[in-house]
XYZ file of C-alpha atoms in Angstrom:
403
model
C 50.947 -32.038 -21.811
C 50.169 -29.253 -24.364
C 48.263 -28.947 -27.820
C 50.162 -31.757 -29.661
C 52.604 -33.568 -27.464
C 52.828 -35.424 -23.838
C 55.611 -35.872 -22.015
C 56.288 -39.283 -20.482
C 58.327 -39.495 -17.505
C 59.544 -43.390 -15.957
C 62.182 -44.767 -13.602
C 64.885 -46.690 -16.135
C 65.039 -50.265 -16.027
C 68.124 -52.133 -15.744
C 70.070 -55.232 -17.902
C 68.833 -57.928 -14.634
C 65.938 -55.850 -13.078
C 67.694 -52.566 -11.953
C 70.975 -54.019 -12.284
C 72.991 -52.778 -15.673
C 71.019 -51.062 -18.077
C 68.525 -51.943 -20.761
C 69.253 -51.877 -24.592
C 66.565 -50.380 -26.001
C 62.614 -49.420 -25.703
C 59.563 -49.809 -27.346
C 57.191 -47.196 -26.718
C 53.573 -47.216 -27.831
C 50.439 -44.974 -27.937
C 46.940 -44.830 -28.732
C 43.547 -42.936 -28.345
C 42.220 -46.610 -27.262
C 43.426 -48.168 -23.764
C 46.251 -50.241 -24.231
C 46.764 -53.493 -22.689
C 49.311 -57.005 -23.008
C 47.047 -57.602 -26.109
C 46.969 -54.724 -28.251
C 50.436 -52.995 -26.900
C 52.040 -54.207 -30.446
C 49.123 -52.413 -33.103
C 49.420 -49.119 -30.767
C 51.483 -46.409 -32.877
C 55.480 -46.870 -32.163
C 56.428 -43.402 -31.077
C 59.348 -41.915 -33.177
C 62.776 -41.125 -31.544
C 62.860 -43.407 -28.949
C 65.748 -42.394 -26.341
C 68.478 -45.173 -25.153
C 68.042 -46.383 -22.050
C 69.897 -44.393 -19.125
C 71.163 -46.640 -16.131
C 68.173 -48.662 -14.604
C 67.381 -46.701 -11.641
C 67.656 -43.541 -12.743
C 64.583 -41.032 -14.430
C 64.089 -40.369 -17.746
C 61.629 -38.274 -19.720
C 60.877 -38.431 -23.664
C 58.735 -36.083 -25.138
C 55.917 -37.813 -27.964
C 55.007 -35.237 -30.362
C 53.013 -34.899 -33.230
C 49.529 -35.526 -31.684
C 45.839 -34.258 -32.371
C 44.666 -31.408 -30.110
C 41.960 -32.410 -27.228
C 42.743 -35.830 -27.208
C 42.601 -38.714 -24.554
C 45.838 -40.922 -25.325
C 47.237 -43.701 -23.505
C 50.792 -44.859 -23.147
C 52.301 -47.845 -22.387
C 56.388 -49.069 -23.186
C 58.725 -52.257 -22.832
C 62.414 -52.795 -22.174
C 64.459 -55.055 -24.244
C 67.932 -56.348 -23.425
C 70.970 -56.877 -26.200
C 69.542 -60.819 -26.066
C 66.280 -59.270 -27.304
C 64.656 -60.596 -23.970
C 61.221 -58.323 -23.195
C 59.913 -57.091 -20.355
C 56.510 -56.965 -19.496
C 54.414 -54.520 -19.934
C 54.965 -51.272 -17.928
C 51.764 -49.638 -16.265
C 49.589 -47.769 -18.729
C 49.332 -43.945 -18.266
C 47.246 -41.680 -19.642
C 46.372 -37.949 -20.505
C 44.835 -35.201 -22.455
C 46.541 -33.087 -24.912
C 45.366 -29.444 -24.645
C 46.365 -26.043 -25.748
C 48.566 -23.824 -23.467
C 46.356 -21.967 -20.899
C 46.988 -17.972 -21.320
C 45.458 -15.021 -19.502
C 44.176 -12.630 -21.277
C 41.697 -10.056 -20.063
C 40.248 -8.945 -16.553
C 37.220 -8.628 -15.430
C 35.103 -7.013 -12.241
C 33.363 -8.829 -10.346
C 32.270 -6.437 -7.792
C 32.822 -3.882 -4.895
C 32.490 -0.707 -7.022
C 30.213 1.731 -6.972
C 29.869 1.357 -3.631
C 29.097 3.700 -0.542
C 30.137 3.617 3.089
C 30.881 4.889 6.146
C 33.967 6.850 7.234
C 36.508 4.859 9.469
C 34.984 1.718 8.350
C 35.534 -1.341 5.589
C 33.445 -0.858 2.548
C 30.520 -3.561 2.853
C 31.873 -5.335 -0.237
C 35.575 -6.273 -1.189
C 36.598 -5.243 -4.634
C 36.768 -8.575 -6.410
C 38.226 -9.129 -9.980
C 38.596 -12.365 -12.392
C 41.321 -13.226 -14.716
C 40.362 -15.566 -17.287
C 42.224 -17.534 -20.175
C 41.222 -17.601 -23.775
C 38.767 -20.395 -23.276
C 37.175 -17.500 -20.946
C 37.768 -20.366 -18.090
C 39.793 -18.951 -14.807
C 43.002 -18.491 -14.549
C 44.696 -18.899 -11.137
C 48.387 -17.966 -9.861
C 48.116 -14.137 -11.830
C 49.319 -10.676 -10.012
C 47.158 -8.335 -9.968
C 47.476 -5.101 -8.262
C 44.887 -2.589 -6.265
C 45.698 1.078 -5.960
C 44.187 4.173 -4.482
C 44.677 7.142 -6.784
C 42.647 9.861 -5.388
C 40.716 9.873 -1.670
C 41.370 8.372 2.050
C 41.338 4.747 2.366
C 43.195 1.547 2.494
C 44.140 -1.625 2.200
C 44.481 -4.546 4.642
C 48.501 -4.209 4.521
C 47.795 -0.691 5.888
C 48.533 0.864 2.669
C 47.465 2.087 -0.509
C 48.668 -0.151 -2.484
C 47.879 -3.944 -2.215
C 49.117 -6.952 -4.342
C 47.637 -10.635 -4.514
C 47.756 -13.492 -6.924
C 44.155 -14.953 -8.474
C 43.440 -17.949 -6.674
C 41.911 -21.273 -8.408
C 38.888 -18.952 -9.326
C 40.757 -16.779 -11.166
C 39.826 -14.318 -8.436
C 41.906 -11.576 -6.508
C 39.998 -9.550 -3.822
C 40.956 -6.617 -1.587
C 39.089 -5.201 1.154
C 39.043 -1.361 1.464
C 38.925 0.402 4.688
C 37.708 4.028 4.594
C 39.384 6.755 6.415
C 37.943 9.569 8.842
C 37.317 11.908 5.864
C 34.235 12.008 3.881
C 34.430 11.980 0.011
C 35.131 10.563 -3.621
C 38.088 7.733 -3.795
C 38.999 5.896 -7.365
C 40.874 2.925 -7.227
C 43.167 1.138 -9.949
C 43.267 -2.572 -10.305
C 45.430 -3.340 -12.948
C 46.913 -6.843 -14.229
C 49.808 -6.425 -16.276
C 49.631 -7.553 -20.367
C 45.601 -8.261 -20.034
C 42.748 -6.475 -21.967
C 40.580 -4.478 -19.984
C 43.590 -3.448 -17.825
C 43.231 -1.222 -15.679
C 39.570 -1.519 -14.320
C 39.255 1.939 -12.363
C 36.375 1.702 -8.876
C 34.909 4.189 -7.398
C 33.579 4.512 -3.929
C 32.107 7.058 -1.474
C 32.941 7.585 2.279
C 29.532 9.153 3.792
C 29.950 10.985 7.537
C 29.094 8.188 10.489
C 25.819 9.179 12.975
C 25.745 12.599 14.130
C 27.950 12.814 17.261
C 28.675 16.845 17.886
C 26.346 19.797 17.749
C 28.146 23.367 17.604
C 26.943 26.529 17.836
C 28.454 28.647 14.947
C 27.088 31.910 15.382
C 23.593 33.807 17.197
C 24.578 33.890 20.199
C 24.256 36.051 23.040
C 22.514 38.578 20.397
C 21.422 42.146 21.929
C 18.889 43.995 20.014
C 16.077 46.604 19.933
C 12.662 45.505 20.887
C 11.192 43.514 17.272
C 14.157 43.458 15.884
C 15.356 40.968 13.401
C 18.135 38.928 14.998
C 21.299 37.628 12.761
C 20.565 33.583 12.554
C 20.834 31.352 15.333
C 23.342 28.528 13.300
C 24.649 25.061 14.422
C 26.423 23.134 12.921
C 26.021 18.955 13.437
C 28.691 16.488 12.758
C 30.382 13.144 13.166
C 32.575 11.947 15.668
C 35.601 12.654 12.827
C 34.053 16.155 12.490
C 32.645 15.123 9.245
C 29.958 17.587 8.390
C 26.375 15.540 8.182
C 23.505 16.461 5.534
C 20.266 16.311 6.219
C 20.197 16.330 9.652
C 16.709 17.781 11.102
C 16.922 20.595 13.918
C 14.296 21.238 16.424
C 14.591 25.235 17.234
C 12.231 25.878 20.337
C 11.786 29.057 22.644
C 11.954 27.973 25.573
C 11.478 31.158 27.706
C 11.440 34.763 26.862
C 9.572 37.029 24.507
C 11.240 36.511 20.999
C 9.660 34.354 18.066
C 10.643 32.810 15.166
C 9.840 34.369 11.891
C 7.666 32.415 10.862
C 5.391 33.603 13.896
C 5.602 30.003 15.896
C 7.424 28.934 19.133
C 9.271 26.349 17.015
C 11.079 25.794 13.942
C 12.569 22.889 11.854
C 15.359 23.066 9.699
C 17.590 20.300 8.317
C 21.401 20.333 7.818
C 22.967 21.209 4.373
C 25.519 19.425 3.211
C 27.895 21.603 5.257
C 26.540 20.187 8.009
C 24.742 23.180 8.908
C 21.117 24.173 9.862
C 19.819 27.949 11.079
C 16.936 29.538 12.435
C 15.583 33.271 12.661
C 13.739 35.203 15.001
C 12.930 38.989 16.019
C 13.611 40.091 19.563
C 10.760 40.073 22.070
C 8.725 43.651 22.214
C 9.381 44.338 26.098
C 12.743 46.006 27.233
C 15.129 44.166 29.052
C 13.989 40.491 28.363
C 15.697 37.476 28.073
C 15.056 34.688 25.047
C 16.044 31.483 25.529
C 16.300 29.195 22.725
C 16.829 25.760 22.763
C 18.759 23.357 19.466
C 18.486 19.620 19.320
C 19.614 17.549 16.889
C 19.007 14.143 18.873
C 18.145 13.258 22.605
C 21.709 14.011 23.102
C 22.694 16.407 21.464
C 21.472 19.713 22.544
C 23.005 23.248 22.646
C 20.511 26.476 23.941
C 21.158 30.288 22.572
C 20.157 33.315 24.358
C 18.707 37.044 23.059
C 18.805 39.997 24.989
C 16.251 42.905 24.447
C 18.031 45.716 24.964
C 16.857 47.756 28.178
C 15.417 51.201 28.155
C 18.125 53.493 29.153
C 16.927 56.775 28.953
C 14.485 59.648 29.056
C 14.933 62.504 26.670
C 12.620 65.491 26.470
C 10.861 66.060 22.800
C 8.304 68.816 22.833
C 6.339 70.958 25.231
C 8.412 72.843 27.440
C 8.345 76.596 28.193
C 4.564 77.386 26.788
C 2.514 80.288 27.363
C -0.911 80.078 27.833
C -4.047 81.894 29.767
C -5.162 80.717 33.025
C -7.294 77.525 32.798
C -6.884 77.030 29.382
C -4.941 73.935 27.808
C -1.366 74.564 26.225
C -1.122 74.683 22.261
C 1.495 71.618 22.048
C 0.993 68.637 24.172
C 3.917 67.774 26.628
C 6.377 65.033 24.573
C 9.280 62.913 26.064
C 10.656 59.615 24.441
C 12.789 56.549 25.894
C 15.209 55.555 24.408
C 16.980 51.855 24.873
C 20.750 51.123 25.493
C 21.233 50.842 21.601
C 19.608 54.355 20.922
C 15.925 53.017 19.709
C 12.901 54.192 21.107
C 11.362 51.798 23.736
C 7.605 51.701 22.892
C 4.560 50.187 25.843
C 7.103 51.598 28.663
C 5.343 53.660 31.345
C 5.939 57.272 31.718
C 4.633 59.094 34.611
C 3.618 62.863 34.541
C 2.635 64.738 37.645
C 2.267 68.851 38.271
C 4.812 70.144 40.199
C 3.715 73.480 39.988
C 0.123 75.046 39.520
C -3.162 73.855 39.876
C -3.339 72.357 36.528
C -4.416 69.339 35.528
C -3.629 66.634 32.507
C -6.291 65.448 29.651
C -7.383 62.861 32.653
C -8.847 65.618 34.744
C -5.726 65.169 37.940
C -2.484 66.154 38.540
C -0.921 63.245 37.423
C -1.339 60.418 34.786
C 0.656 57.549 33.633
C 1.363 56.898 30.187
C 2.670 54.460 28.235
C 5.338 55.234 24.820
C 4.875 54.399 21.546
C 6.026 52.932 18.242
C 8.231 55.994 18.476
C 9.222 55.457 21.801
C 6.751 58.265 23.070
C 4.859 59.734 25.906
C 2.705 62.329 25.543
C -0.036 64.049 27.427
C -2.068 67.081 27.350
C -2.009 70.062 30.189
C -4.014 72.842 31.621
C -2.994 75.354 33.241
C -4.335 76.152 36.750
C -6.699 79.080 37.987
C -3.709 81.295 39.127
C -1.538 83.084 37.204
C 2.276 82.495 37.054
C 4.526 79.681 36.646
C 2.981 76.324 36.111
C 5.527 72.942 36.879
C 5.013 69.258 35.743
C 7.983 65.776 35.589
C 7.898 63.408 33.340
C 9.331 60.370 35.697
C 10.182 56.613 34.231
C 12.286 55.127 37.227
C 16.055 54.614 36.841
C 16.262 56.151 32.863
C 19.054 58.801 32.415
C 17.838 61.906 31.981
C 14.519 61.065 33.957
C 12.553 63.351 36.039
């Protein structure tokens, strides 16, 4: 049926039953059902077809009726003795206006956020209605990925389906390994609001890897400020994760963290990266160990070296003058020096007379004392009760330049 007209559609009588063929019809219609009764006051349609050989199908077309209407049909067979047949079965149906699609509409799915190698927790769903705004089923529509990783069930990034008796067409999107923006297209050709344009997110999965990226195995002067201790933390797709917290913890050794505690907490960045910074312990030679964890199993450790004390240089002091039993002018100097050329301070120096009878600022022949900020040693002399040359070492065991 459409707007104004039905078409009727019947199996052809003949002259003797199915036998020869009829010589003409009488078809009738009306909004009222029709029976035996009232066939002859229902409207005679106009343009009756001849009848075709009984047993074969034949279709007329009534036109000319009102729009949204219930109408029944009904029709009878005469042969060229004007003998009628009875009554056919009555049939009925609705005229209506042609169904036609005409816009598109989401439904849902955008917007949405999800994990990396995974489908998006909603399909994108669309509607394509018909002018009545009613659903429309049987209509292409088409899905397409125009910017970011992902696809379609088919594997693909482009995936076409027809509406089904909702009017609905629906495509589930699976996100690829990398993280980031994706827009998709789903268009339906000739319909208003066509193309509707989606947008998702893929987010990194749980943390899986923690990396060092750079701190490592760091050798400095005693208290000195160490270049950051980084890690970085990411998925298993290397997919950098934000805000991700660290635990930095010394675990042995006499470093710090800046911040003048044993431990520090730092989340991730959206690079997937977290640091910590600390200042080298104060005694030569020793070992920080520093652990990193992101979760119970993922763990990484760093290590800082304070550099060793390496040598023993001579300052100030040497080759005085002075009367017997009286204390030199200028106090005897040395300094130690580490591997990297800074001065070592709370490192022990010894002094002891070699030479002489004299003594130090502690009354003996020998005294022990420990450097300085500056990396030095100093200590006091006088001389002994005889005349002539007076001898004293400055000793720190296994330094260059030392006694």
């Amino acid at each position: 049926s459409s707007a104004t007209s039905v078409t009727l559609a019947w199996t052809a009588p003949g002259d003797n039953h199915f036998d020869g063929q009829a010589d003409h019809y009488e078809i009738r219609y009306d909004t009222k059902a029709i029976t035996a009764s009232n066939f002859s006051s229902a409207k005679l349609a106009a343009n009756i077809p001849p009848p075709v050989t009984g047993g074969e199908t034949q279709q007329f077309l009534v036109a000319g009726l009102q729009k949204d209407k219930k109408y029944y049909f009904a029709l009878r067979a005469q042969d060229e003795a004007n003998n009628v047949s009875a009554l056919s079965n009555v049939v009925n149906a609705f005229t209506k206006e042609s169904r036609i699609a005409t816009d598109l509409e989401l439904v849902s799915g955008c917007e949405q956020s999800g994990v990396v190698g995974a489908k998006l927790p909603l399909p994108l769903t669309v509607r394509v209605n018909d002018q009545a705004n009613a659903p429309f089923a049987g209509y292409p529509v088409k899905f397409v990925i125009k910017s970011g990783e992902a696809f379609f069930v088919n594997q693909a990034a482009e995936f076409n389906v027809n509406t089904d008796n909702e009017g609905r067409a629906t495509a589930e999107l699976t996100l690829d390994t990398i993280t980031g923006a994706i827009e998709i297209e789903i268009s339906a050709t000739g319909l208003s609001n066509s193309p509707i344009l989606c947008k998702a997110t893929a987010l990194a999965g749980a943390a899986a890897e923690l990396v060092q990226v750079s701190g490592d195995q760091q050798l400095l002067s005693a208290g000195m400020k160490a270049e950051p201790l980084v890690v970085r933390v990411t998925d298993q797709y290397g997919n950098s994760i934000d805000a991700q917290q660290l635990a930095f913890v010394i675990v042995s050794g006499g470093g710090g963290f800046t911040n003048g505690e044993a431990s520090y907490h730092a989340n991730t960045a959206a690079n997937g990266l977290a640091s910590a910074e600390l200042v080298a312990g104060e005694f030569a030679g020793d070992t920080t160990v520093i652990s990193a964890t992101a979760t119970a199993s993922l763990q990484t450790s760093f290590s800082m070296f304070t550099a060793a004390a390496e040598s023993l240089r001579a300052v100030s002091g040497n080759d005085q003058t002075a009367p017997v039993k009286t204390q030199l002018a200028e106090p005897l100097v040395v300094r130690v020096l580490d591997v990297l050329g800074a001065p070592v301070k709370n490192f022990p120096v010894s002094f002891a007379v070699r030479a002489g009878d004299g003594i130090f600022a502690n009354d003996s022949a020998s005294a022990t004392i420990f450097t300085d900020n500056q990396g030095e040693a100093a200590t006091k002399w006088r001389m002994g009760a005889t005349p002539g040359l007076n001898q004293a070492t400055a000793t720190s065991v296994s330094l260059k330049g030392s006694p």
